[in-house]
PDB file of C-alpha atoms in Angstrom:
ATOM      1  CA  VAL A   1     185.002  66.283 -56.973  1.00 31.00           C
ATOM      2  CA  TYR A   2     184.629  62.931 -54.798  1.00 29.00           C
ATOM      3  CA  LYS A   3     187.082  60.211 -53.975  1.00 30.00           C
ATOM      4  CA  ARG A   4     186.596  56.818 -53.211  1.00 28.00           C
ATOM      5  CA  GLN A   5     187.776  56.159 -49.474  1.00 31.00           C
ATOM      6  CA  ALA A   6     190.139  53.000 -49.046  1.00 31.00           C
ATOM      7  CA  LEU A   7     187.898  51.090 -46.378  1.00 31.00           C
ATOM      8  CA  GLY A   8     189.516  48.018 -44.190  1.00 32.00           C
ATOM      9  CA  GLY A   9     189.593  44.263 -45.902  1.00 36.00           C
ATOM     10  CA  ALA A  10     189.429  46.281 -49.203  1.00 36.00           C
ATOM     11  CA  VAL A  11     191.094  44.650 -52.389  1.00 41.00           C
ATOM     12  CA  HIS A  12     193.771  46.272 -53.501  1.00 46.00           C
ATOM     13  CA  ALA A  13     194.971  46.546 -57.651  1.00 56.00           C
ATOM     14  CA  ALA A  14     198.444  44.389 -57.039  1.00 69.00           C
ATOM     15  CA  SER A  15     201.751  45.433 -58.851  1.00 79.00           C
ATOM     16  CA  PRO A  16     202.927  44.539 -61.377  1.00 79.00           C
ATOM     17  CA  GLY A  17     204.848  41.081 -60.839  1.00 91.00           C
ATOM     18  CA  GLN A  18     202.356  40.160 -57.551  1.00 94.00           C
ATOM     19  CA  SER A  19     200.050  38.159 -57.454  1.00 97.00           C
ATOM     20  CA  PRO A  20     196.868  39.786 -55.096  1.00 96.00           C
ATOM     21  CA  TRP A  21     196.443  38.270 -51.722  1.00 97.00           C
ATOM     22  CA  SER A  22     193.899  35.727 -51.007  1.00 96.00           C
ATOM     23  CA  SER A  23     193.177  34.721 -48.320  1.00 95.00           C
ATOM     24  CA  GLN A  24     193.228  31.802 -46.717  1.00 93.00           C
ATOM     25  CA  ILE A  25     192.331  29.494 -43.336  1.00 89.00           C
ATOM     26  CA  ASN A  26     193.631  31.883 -40.300  1.00 94.00           C
ATOM     27  CA  SER A  27     196.543  32.996 -43.199  1.00 96.00           C
ATOM     28  CA  LYS A  28     196.666  34.752 -46.255  1.00 97.00           C
ATOM     29  CA  VAL A  29     199.485  34.859 -48.523  1.00 97.00           C
ATOM     30  CA  ARG A  30     200.482  36.510 -52.362  1.00 98.00           C
ATOM     31  CA  LEU A  31     203.252  35.880 -55.141  1.00 98.00           C
ATOM     32  CA  VAL A  32     205.649  38.834 -55.212  1.00 97.00           C
ATOM     33  CA  SER A  33     208.887  39.217 -57.631  1.00 97.00           C
ATOM     34  CA  GLY A  34     211.404  41.440 -58.297  1.00 95.00           C
ATOM     35  CA  THR A  35     214.994  41.404 -59.185  1.00 93.00           C
ATOM     36  CA  ILE A  36     218.369  40.678 -57.093  1.00 91.00           C
ATOM     37  CA  GLU A  37     221.693  41.360 -58.287  1.00 87.00           C
ATOM     38  CA  GLU A  38     223.826  38.243 -57.986  1.00 86.00           C
ATOM     39  CA  GLN A  39     227.495  36.897 -59.280  1.00 84.00           C
ATOM     40  CA  GLY A  40     226.678  36.280 -62.260  1.00 82.00           C
ATOM     41  CA  GLY A  41     224.256  39.198 -63.406  1.00 84.00           C
ATOM     42  CA  PRO A  42     220.754  40.448 -62.312  1.00 87.00           C
ATOM     43  CA  ALA A  43     218.250  37.434 -61.776  1.00 90.00           C
ATOM     44  CA  ARG A  44     214.428  37.123 -61.376  1.00 93.00           C
ATOM     45  CA  TYR A  45     213.258  36.173 -58.224  1.00 96.00           C
ATOM     46  CA  ALA A  46     209.909  35.353 -57.254  1.00 97.00           C
ATOM     47  CA  GLY A  47     208.623  34.858 -53.344  1.00 98.00           C
ATOM     48  CA  VAL A  48     206.413  33.162 -51.444  1.00 98.00           C
ATOM     49  CA  HIS A  49     204.719  35.727 -48.685  1.00 98.00           C
ATOM     50  CA  LEU A  50     203.007  33.934 -46.208  1.00 98.00           C
ATOM     51  CA  ARG A  51     201.152  36.409 -43.296  1.00 97.00           C
ATOM     52  CA  MET A  52     199.301  33.835 -40.251  1.00 97.00           C
ATOM     53  CA  ASP A  53     197.084  35.223 -37.659  1.00 96.00           C
ATOM     54  CA  ASP A  54     198.563  35.317 -34.359  1.00 95.00           C
ATOM     55  CA  GLY A  55     199.550  31.997 -32.803  1.00 93.00           C
ATOM     56  CA  TRP A  56     199.126  29.943 -36.049  1.00 94.00           C
ATOM     57  CA  LYS A  57     202.110  28.555 -37.248  1.00 95.00           C
ATOM     58  CA  THR A  58     203.489  27.010 -40.463  1.00 96.00           C
ATOM     59  CA  TYR A  59     206.100  24.450 -41.241  1.00 96.00           C
ATOM     60  CA  TRP A  60     209.852  23.684 -42.652  1.00 97.00           C
ATOM     61  CA  ARG A  61     210.977  20.861 -45.251  1.00 96.00           C
ATOM     62  CA  ASN A  62     210.723  18.573 -42.117  1.00 95.00           C
ATOM     63  CA  PRO A  63     208.049  19.451 -40.505  1.00 94.00           C
ATOM     64  CA  GLY A  64     209.246  17.799 -37.359  1.00 93.00           C
ATOM     65  CA  ASP A  65     207.288  15.200 -35.593  1.00 89.00           C
ATOM     66  CA  SER A  66     203.823  15.942 -37.152  1.00 82.00           C
ATOM     67  CA  GLY A  67     202.531  18.169 -39.725  1.00 86.00           C
ATOM     68  CA  ILE A  68     202.013  19.287 -43.649  1.00 90.00           C
ATOM     69  CA  PRO A  69     205.541  20.441 -45.398  1.00 94.00           C
ATOM     70  CA  PRO A  70     205.176  23.145 -48.098  1.00 97.00           C
ATOM     71  CA  THR A  71     204.115  22.202 -51.626  1.00 97.00           C
ATOM     72  CA  PHE A  72     204.539  24.569 -54.534  1.00 98.00           C
ATOM     73  CA  ASP A  73     203.338  23.166 -57.811  1.00 98.00           C
ATOM     74  CA  TRP A  74     204.385  25.291 -61.092  1.00 98.00           C
ATOM     75  CA  SER A  75     203.338  23.328 -63.356  1.00 96.00           C
ATOM     76  CA  GLY A  76     200.732  25.405 -65.185  1.00 95.00           C
ATOM     77  CA  SER A  77     203.690  28.166 -65.071  1.00 98.00           C
ATOM     78  CA  LYS A  78     204.399  29.330 -68.736  1.00 98.00           C
ATOM     79  CA  ASN A  79     208.011  30.166 -70.565  1.00 98.00           C
ATOM     80  CA  LEU A  80     209.410  29.048 -67.196  1.00 97.00           C
ATOM     81  CA  LYS A  81     212.493  26.972 -67.179  1.00 97.00           C
ATOM     82  CA  SER A  82     212.777  26.053 -63.995  1.00 97.00           C
ATOM     83  CA  VAL A  83     212.971  27.055 -60.693  1.00 97.00           C
ATOM     84  CA  ASP A  84     214.720  27.045 -57.103  1.00 96.00           C
ATOM     85  CA  VAL A  85     213.102  27.429 -53.721  1.00 97.00           C
ATOM     86  CA  PHE A  86     214.470  28.103 -50.623  1.00 97.00           C
ATOM     87  CA  TYR A  87     213.406  27.808 -47.363  1.00 98.00           C
ATOM     88  CA  PRO A  88     214.785  30.111 -44.523  1.00 98.00           C
ATOM     89  CA  VAL A  89     216.089  29.896 -41.441  1.00 97.00           C
ATOM     90  CA  PRO A  90     213.029  27.662 -39.554  1.00 97.00           C
ATOM     91  CA  HIS A  91     212.525  27.220 -35.793  1.00 95.00           C
ATOM     92  CA  ARG A  92     211.460  24.426 -33.045  1.00 94.00           C
ATOM     93  CA  PHE A  93     207.920  25.082 -31.441  1.00 90.00           C
ATOM     94  CA  SER A  94     206.009  22.814 -29.175  1.00 83.00           C
ATOM     95  CA  ASP A  95     202.819  21.466 -30.666  1.00 72.00           C
ATOM     96  CA  ALA A  96     200.141  18.656 -28.745  1.00 71.00           C
ATOM     97  CA  ASN A  97     202.369  16.364 -31.137  1.00 74.00           C
ATOM     98  CA  GLY A  98     205.804  16.794 -29.586  1.00 85.00           C
ATOM     99  CA  THR A  99     208.341  18.860 -31.217  1.00 92.00           C
ATOM    100  CA  ALA A 100     207.512  20.763 -34.542  1.00 92.00           C
ATOM    101  CA  ILE A 101     209.504  22.957 -36.708  1.00 96.00           C
ATOM    102  CA  GLY A 102     208.277  25.553 -38.915  1.00 96.00           C
ATOM    103  CA  TYR A 103     207.423  30.061 -38.954  1.00 97.00           C
ATOM    104  CA  ASP A 104     205.385  32.068 -37.605  1.00 95.00           C
ATOM    105  CA  ASP A 105     204.026  35.207 -38.264  1.00 95.00           C
ATOM    106  CA  GLU A 106     205.776  36.085 -41.356  1.00 97.00           C
ATOM    107  CA  VAL A 107     207.355  34.040 -44.153  1.00 98.00           C
ATOM    108  CA  VAL A 108     208.724  34.620 -47.229  1.00 98.00           C
ATOM    109  CA  PHE A 109     210.272  31.949 -49.556  1.00 98.00           C
ATOM    110  CA  PRO A 110     212.503  33.017 -52.511  1.00 98.00           C
ATOM    111  CA  ILE A 111     212.371  31.240 -55.764  1.00 97.00           C
ATOM    112  CA  ARG A 112     215.162  31.759 -58.274  1.00 96.00           C
ATOM    113  CA  VAL A 113     213.089  31.536 -61.439  1.00 96.00           C
ATOM    114  CA  THR A 114     214.841  30.786 -65.137  1.00 95.00           C
ATOM    115  CA  PRO A 115     213.010  31.863 -67.744  1.00 96.00           C
ATOM    116  CA  GLU A 116     212.940  29.618 -71.268  1.00 97.00           C
ATOM    117  CA  GLN A 117     213.176  33.060 -73.308  1.00 96.00           C
ATOM    118  CA  ALA A 118     214.726  35.831 -71.402  1.00 92.00           C
ATOM    119  CA  ASP A 119     213.110  38.119 -73.341  1.00 94.00           C
ATOM    120  CA  LYS A 120     209.616  37.862 -73.167  1.00 95.00           C
ATOM    121  CA  PRO A 121     207.174  37.808 -69.411  1.00 96.00           C
ATOM    122  CA  ILE A 122     207.076  34.739 -67.145  1.00 97.00           C
ATOM    123  CA  GLN A 123     204.087  33.444 -66.603  1.00 97.00           C
ATOM    124  CA  LEU A 124     204.256  32.090 -63.262  1.00 97.00           C
ATOM    125  CA  SER A 125     201.312  30.091 -61.743  1.00 98.00           C
ATOM    126  CA  LEU A 126     201.488  27.879 -58.464  1.00 98.00           C
ATOM    127  CA  THR A 127     199.910  25.603 -56.316  1.00 98.00           C
ATOM    128  CA  LEU A 128     200.436  25.761 -52.858  1.00 98.00           C
ATOM    129  CA  ASP A 129     199.718  23.622 -50.432  1.00 97.00           C
ATOM    130  CA  TYR A 130     200.534  24.011 -46.738  1.00 97.00           C
ATOM    131  CA  GLY A 131     199.616  23.487 -42.787  1.00 95.00           C
ATOM    132  CA  LEU A 132     198.990  25.694 -40.492  1.00 93.00           C
ATOM    133  CA  CYS A 133     198.851  25.046 -37.122  1.00 91.00           C
ATOM    134  CA  LYS A 134     197.500  26.390 -33.492  1.00 88.00           C
ATOM    135  CA  ASP A 135     195.799  23.634 -31.326  1.00 81.00           C
ATOM    136  CA  LEU A 136     195.704  21.537 -34.768  1.00 81.00           C
ATOM    137  CA  CYS A 137     197.048  21.054 -38.451  1.00 85.00           C
ATOM    138  CA  ILE A 138     194.929  22.310 -40.724  1.00 90.00           C
ATOM    139  CA  PRO A 139     195.460  22.138 -44.382  1.00 93.00           C
ATOM    140  CA  ASN A 140     195.398  24.954 -46.741  1.00 95.00           C
ATOM    141  CA  SER A 141     196.128  24.682 -51.028  1.00 96.00           C
ATOM    142  CA  VAL A 142     195.630  27.978 -52.623  1.00 97.00           C
ATOM    143  CA  ASP A 143     196.534  28.962 -56.345  1.00 97.00           C
ATOM    144  CA  LEU A 144     198.021  31.872 -57.438  1.00 97.00           C
ATOM    145  CA  LYS A 145     199.382  33.486 -60.149  1.00 97.00           C
ATOM    146  CA  ALA A 146     201.640  36.911 -61.272  1.00 97.00           C
ATOM    147  CA  VAL A 147     203.363  37.747 -64.436  1.00 96.00           C
ATOM    148  CA  ILE A 148     207.153  38.676 -64.179  1.00 95.00           C
ATOM    149  CA  PRO A 149     207.670  41.778 -66.737  1.00 93.00           C
ATOM    150  CA  ALA A 150     211.009  40.978 -68.689  1.00 91.00           C
ATOM    151  CA  ASP A 151     211.842  44.410 -68.044  1.00 89.00           C
ATOM    152  CA  LEU A 152     210.750  44.210 -63.894  1.00 87.00           C
ATOM    153  CA  GLY A 153     213.255  46.101 -62.660  1.00 86.00           C
ATOM    154  CA  ARG A 154     213.887  46.309 -58.811  1.00 90.00           C
ATOM    155  CA  GLY A 155     210.455  45.329 -58.097  1.00 92.00           C
ATOM    156  CA  ASP A 156     209.855  43.211 -54.564  1.00 95.00           C
ATOM    157  CA  GLY A 157     213.389  42.968 -54.768  1.00 94.00           C
ATOM    158  CA  ARG A 158     214.087  44.177 -51.450  1.00 95.00           C
ATOM    159  CA  LEU A 159     211.386  42.290 -49.713  1.00 97.00           C
ATOM    160  CA  ILE A 160     213.270  38.654 -51.633  1.00 97.00           C
ATOM    161  CA  GLU A 161     216.463  39.969 -50.096  1.00 96.00           C
ATOM    162  CA  GLN A 162     215.472  40.239 -46.453  1.00 96.00           C
ATOM    163  CA  ALA A 163     214.540  36.330 -46.759  1.00 97.00           C
ATOM    164  CA  SER A 164     217.230  35.346 -49.466  1.00 96.00           C
ATOM    165  CA  ALA A 165     219.878  36.711 -46.388  1.00 95.00           C
ATOM    166  CA  ARG A 166     218.021  34.370 -44.063  1.00 96.00           C
ATOM    167  CA  VAL A 167     218.611  31.652 -46.046  1.00 97.00           C
ATOM    168  CA  PRO A 168     221.245  28.875 -45.064  1.00 97.00           C
ATOM    169  CA  ASN A 169     224.740  29.354 -46.523  1.00 95.00           C
ATOM    170  CA  PRO A 170     226.110  26.575 -48.068  1.00 95.00           C
ATOM    171  CA  GLU A 171     229.203  25.415 -45.570  1.00 95.00           C
ATOM    172  CA  SER A 172     232.478  25.880 -45.800  1.00 92.00           C
ATOM    173  CA  ALA A 173     235.292  25.024 -44.222  1.00 89.00           C
ATOM    174  CA  THR A 174     236.613  28.789 -43.346  1.00 91.00           C
ATOM    175  CA  SER A 175     233.535  29.886 -42.150  1.00 93.00           C
ATOM    176  CA  LEU A 176     230.952  28.697 -39.262  1.00 96.00           C
ATOM    177  CA  PRO A 177     228.979  26.888 -38.292  1.00 97.00           C
ATOM    178  CA  ARG A 178     229.983  23.941 -39.567  1.00 96.00           C
ATOM    179  CA  LEU A 179     230.210  19.952 -38.901  1.00 96.00           C
ATOM    180  CA  GLY A 180     232.509  18.182 -36.905  1.00 95.00           C
ATOM    181  CA  THR A 181     232.507  14.649 -35.962  1.00 95.00           C
ATOM    182  CA  ILE A 182     229.296  12.508 -37.190  1.00 94.00           C
ATOM    183  CA  THR A 183     229.090   9.156 -35.836  1.00 93.00           C
ATOM    184  CA  ALA A 184     225.946   5.832 -35.770  1.00 90.00           C
ATOM    185  CA  ASP A 185     225.348   3.664 -33.473  1.00 91.00           C
ATOM    186  CA  PHE A 186     222.913   2.114 -35.529  1.00 87.00           C
ATOM    187  CA  GLU A 187     223.050  -2.061 -33.991  1.00 84.00           C
ATOM    188  CA  GLY A 188     221.108  -0.951 -30.105  1.00 80.00           C
ATOM    189  CA  THR A 189     217.883  -0.570 -29.099  1.00 84.00           C
ATOM    190  CA  GLU A 190     218.101   2.708 -29.810  1.00 89.00           C
ATOM    191  CA  PRO A 191     219.369   3.417 -33.015  1.00 93.00           C
ATOM    192  CA  THR A 192     221.423   6.596 -33.312  1.00 94.00           C
ATOM    193  CA  LEU A 193     223.539   9.582 -35.622  1.00 94.00           C
ATOM    194  CA  GLU A 194     225.119  11.557 -33.616  1.00 96.00           C
ATOM    195  CA  VAL A 195     226.165  14.653 -34.834  1.00 97.00           C
ATOM    196  CA  GLU A 196     228.765  17.092 -33.714  1.00 97.00           C
ATOM    197  CA  ALA A 197     228.691  21.065 -34.429  1.00 97.00           C
ATOM    198  CA  VAL A 198     231.030  24.006 -34.784  1.00 97.00           C
ATOM    199  CA  PHE A 199     229.430  27.230 -33.631  1.00 97.00           C
ATOM    200  CA  ALA A 200     230.960  30.651 -33.571  1.00 94.00           C
ATOM    201  CA  PRO A 201     232.550  31.271 -29.918  1.00 90.00           C
ATOM    202  CA  GLY A 202     229.598  32.269 -28.023  1.00 92.00           C
ATOM    203  CA  ALA A 203     226.724  31.767 -29.910  1.00 96.00           C
ATOM    204  CA  THR A 204     223.543  32.248 -29.446  1.00 96.00           C
ATOM    205  CA  ASN A 205     219.619  29.910 -30.604  1.00 96.00           C
ATOM    206  CA  THR A 206     221.955  27.164 -31.921  1.00 97.00           C
ATOM    207  CA  ASP A 207     220.156  24.401 -33.263  1.00 97.00           C
ATOM    208  CA  LEU A 208     220.246  21.513 -35.559  1.00 98.00           C
ATOM    209  CA  PHE A 209     217.433  20.045 -38.261  1.00 97.00           C
ATOM    210  CA  VAL A 210     218.017  17.257 -40.732  1.00 96.00           C
ATOM    211  CA  THR A 211     216.103  16.967 -43.390  1.00 95.00           C
ATOM    212  CA  SER A 212     215.783  14.353 -46.376  1.00 92.00           C
ATOM    213  CA  ALA A 213     213.997  14.535 -50.148  1.00 87.00           C
ATOM    214  CA  ASP A 214     213.804  10.167 -49.646  1.00 85.00           C
ATOM    215  CA  VAL A 215     212.896   9.746 -45.524  1.00 86.00           C
ATOM    216  CA  LEU A 216     211.342  11.483 -42.972  1.00 88.00           C
ATOM    217  CA  VAL A 217     214.503  11.787 -40.276  1.00 93.00           C
ATOM    218  CA  PRO A 218     213.229  12.382 -37.084  1.00 94.00           C
ATOM    219  CA  VAL A 219     213.688  16.039 -34.882  1.00 95.00           C
ATOM    220  CA  PRO A 220     217.468  16.285 -33.797  1.00 96.00           C
ATOM    221  CA  LYS A 221     217.974  16.773 -29.295  1.00 96.00           C
ATOM    222  CA  ALA A 222     221.077  18.874 -27.936  1.00 96.00           C
ATOM    223  CA  LEU A 223     222.934  16.380 -25.497  1.00 96.00           C
ATOM    224  CA  GLY A 224     223.565  19.714 -23.835  1.00 95.00           C
ATOM    225  CA  PRO A 225     224.760  22.893 -24.170  1.00 94.00           C
ATOM    226  CA  LEU A 226     226.999  24.655 -26.466  1.00 95.00           C
ATOM    227  CA  LYS A 227     230.755  24.233 -24.912  1.00 94.00           C
ATOM    228  CA  ASP A 228     234.092  25.517 -26.707  1.00 93.00           C
ATOM    229  CA  GLY A 229     232.451  26.777 -30.038  1.00 94.00           C
ATOM    230  CA  ARG A 230     231.174  22.549 -29.523  1.00 96.00           C
ATOM    231  CA  GLN A 231     227.705  21.629 -29.694  1.00 97.00           C
ATOM    232  CA  ARG A 232     226.067  17.997 -30.104  1.00 98.00           C
ATOM    233  CA  PHE A 233     223.379  16.796 -31.209  1.00 98.00           C
ATOM    234  CA  SER A 234     221.684  13.021 -31.599  1.00 97.00           C
ATOM    235  CA  VAL A 235     218.964  11.839 -33.992  1.00 96.00           C
ATOM    236  CA  VAL A 236     217.217   9.045 -32.367  1.00 95.00           C
ATOM    237  CA  PHE A 237     215.460   6.530 -35.181  1.00 93.00           C
ATOM    238  CA  PRO A 238     212.514   4.580 -33.546  1.00 91.00           C
ATOM    239  CA  THR A 239     213.171   1.316 -35.283  1.00 90.00           C
ATOM    240  CA  LYS A 240     216.581   0.036 -36.825  1.00 90.00           C
ATOM    241  CA  ASP A 241     214.483  -0.297 -40.489  1.00 90.00           C
ATOM    242  CA  GLU A 242     214.185   3.488 -40.455  1.00 90.00           C
ATOM    243  CA  ALA A 243     218.025   4.085 -39.462  1.00 90.00           C
ATOM    244  CA  ASP A 244     219.002   1.295 -42.565  1.00 88.00           C
ATOM    245  CA  ALA A 245     216.465   3.591 -44.434  1.00 89.00           C
ATOM    246  CA  ILE A 246     219.017   6.473 -44.650  1.00 88.00           C
ATOM    247  CA  LYS A 247     222.280   4.121 -46.207  1.00 85.00           C
ATOM    248  CA  GLY A 248     223.184   5.816 -49.423  1.00 85.00           C
ATOM    249  CA  LYS A 249     220.914   8.476 -49.241  1.00 89.00           C
ATOM    250  CA  PRO A 250     221.094  12.451 -48.805  1.00 93.00           C
ATOM    251  CA  LEU A 251     220.571  13.889 -45.664  1.00 94.00           C
ATOM    252  CA  THR A 252     221.514  17.598 -45.493  1.00 96.00           C
ATOM    253  CA  PHE A 253     222.561  18.873 -42.409  1.00 97.00           C
ATOM    254  CA  THR A 254     221.383  22.762 -41.560  1.00 98.00           C
ATOM    255  CA  LEU A 255     222.980  24.544 -39.142  1.00 98.00           C
ATOM    256  CA  VAL A 256     221.463  27.392 -36.971  1.00 97.00           C
ATOM    257  CA  SER A 257     222.270  30.370 -34.584  1.00 97.00           C
ATOM    258  CA  ASP A 258     222.306  34.375 -34.220  1.00 95.00           C
ATOM    259  CA  GLN A 259     225.336  34.346 -35.773  1.00 95.00           C
ATOM    260  CA  GLY A 260     224.774  32.713 -39.364  1.00 95.00           C
ATOM    261  CA  ALA A 261     222.861  29.340 -40.365  1.00 97.00           C
ATOM    262  CA  SER A 262     224.640  26.725 -43.342  1.00 97.00           C
ATOM    263  CA  GLU A 263     224.112  24.293 -44.827  1.00 97.00           C
ATOM    264  CA  THR A 264     225.545  20.761 -46.259  1.00 96.00           C
ATOM    265  CA  THR A 265     224.420  17.313 -47.749  1.00 95.00           C
ATOM    266  CA  LEU A 266     226.417  14.088 -47.223  1.00 92.00           C
ATOM    267  CA  SER A 267     224.789  10.481 -47.348  1.00 81.00           C
ATOM    268  CA  ARG A 268     225.352   7.310 -45.129  1.00 65.00           C
ATOM    269  CA  GLN A 269     227.235   4.993 -46.669  1.00 51.00           C
ATOM    270  CA  GLU A 270     227.971   2.118 -44.414  1.00 49.00           C
TER     271      GLU A 270
END
């Protein structure tokens, strides 16, 4: 009896609820799926699993001083009522154009998928556009398809749970990190939003990122090291018009550290 040996680079059939890996420029990407236990009961999740070659990086929803944030187009899907895309905690890195925010090596974006009809499969059709950076930023676009059976079971639930554990929690008054005072000085030559963050005592790798669905927010700069659990950051806008553009717009503040991460959304009213 002769057996066919697997060869390097061979394409392996995807498991139920997955798409095959799609090779892109200096990266590869696939869809995975699984069932995760939540407070309301088991929920079906997908995951966008992106692996990058050594030295290459991709971007967060706010890419920083340069880059391309990922976009997820699910319009070709069937039996899909809604999708919620979650972003694991990113980190900042330097590139030729300043400071960028994103991921290197590997990232999984957890996706909560809600079907129109719970007893039928979800046919996912995703067009993913994302930027890849080393010395220059290269745009990538890939089409992925996967069918999530109604009775999928655990599937890739463990992989998605590991990624979900890195998604910031909603800010809580009883846990850390959380926002302290926020002050705005938009009348000077350098309009500035100054943010105080409260972290766990002795927290490490502390940082702050700010995003808006409406305007691009500059990358915050730390005004000093963590001291007594507190650290201040400044967001400096290039012009007063750009600072005024955030008035009434929701801003999401993402606080990160090795000890935990949180997010809260606020609007500047005046």
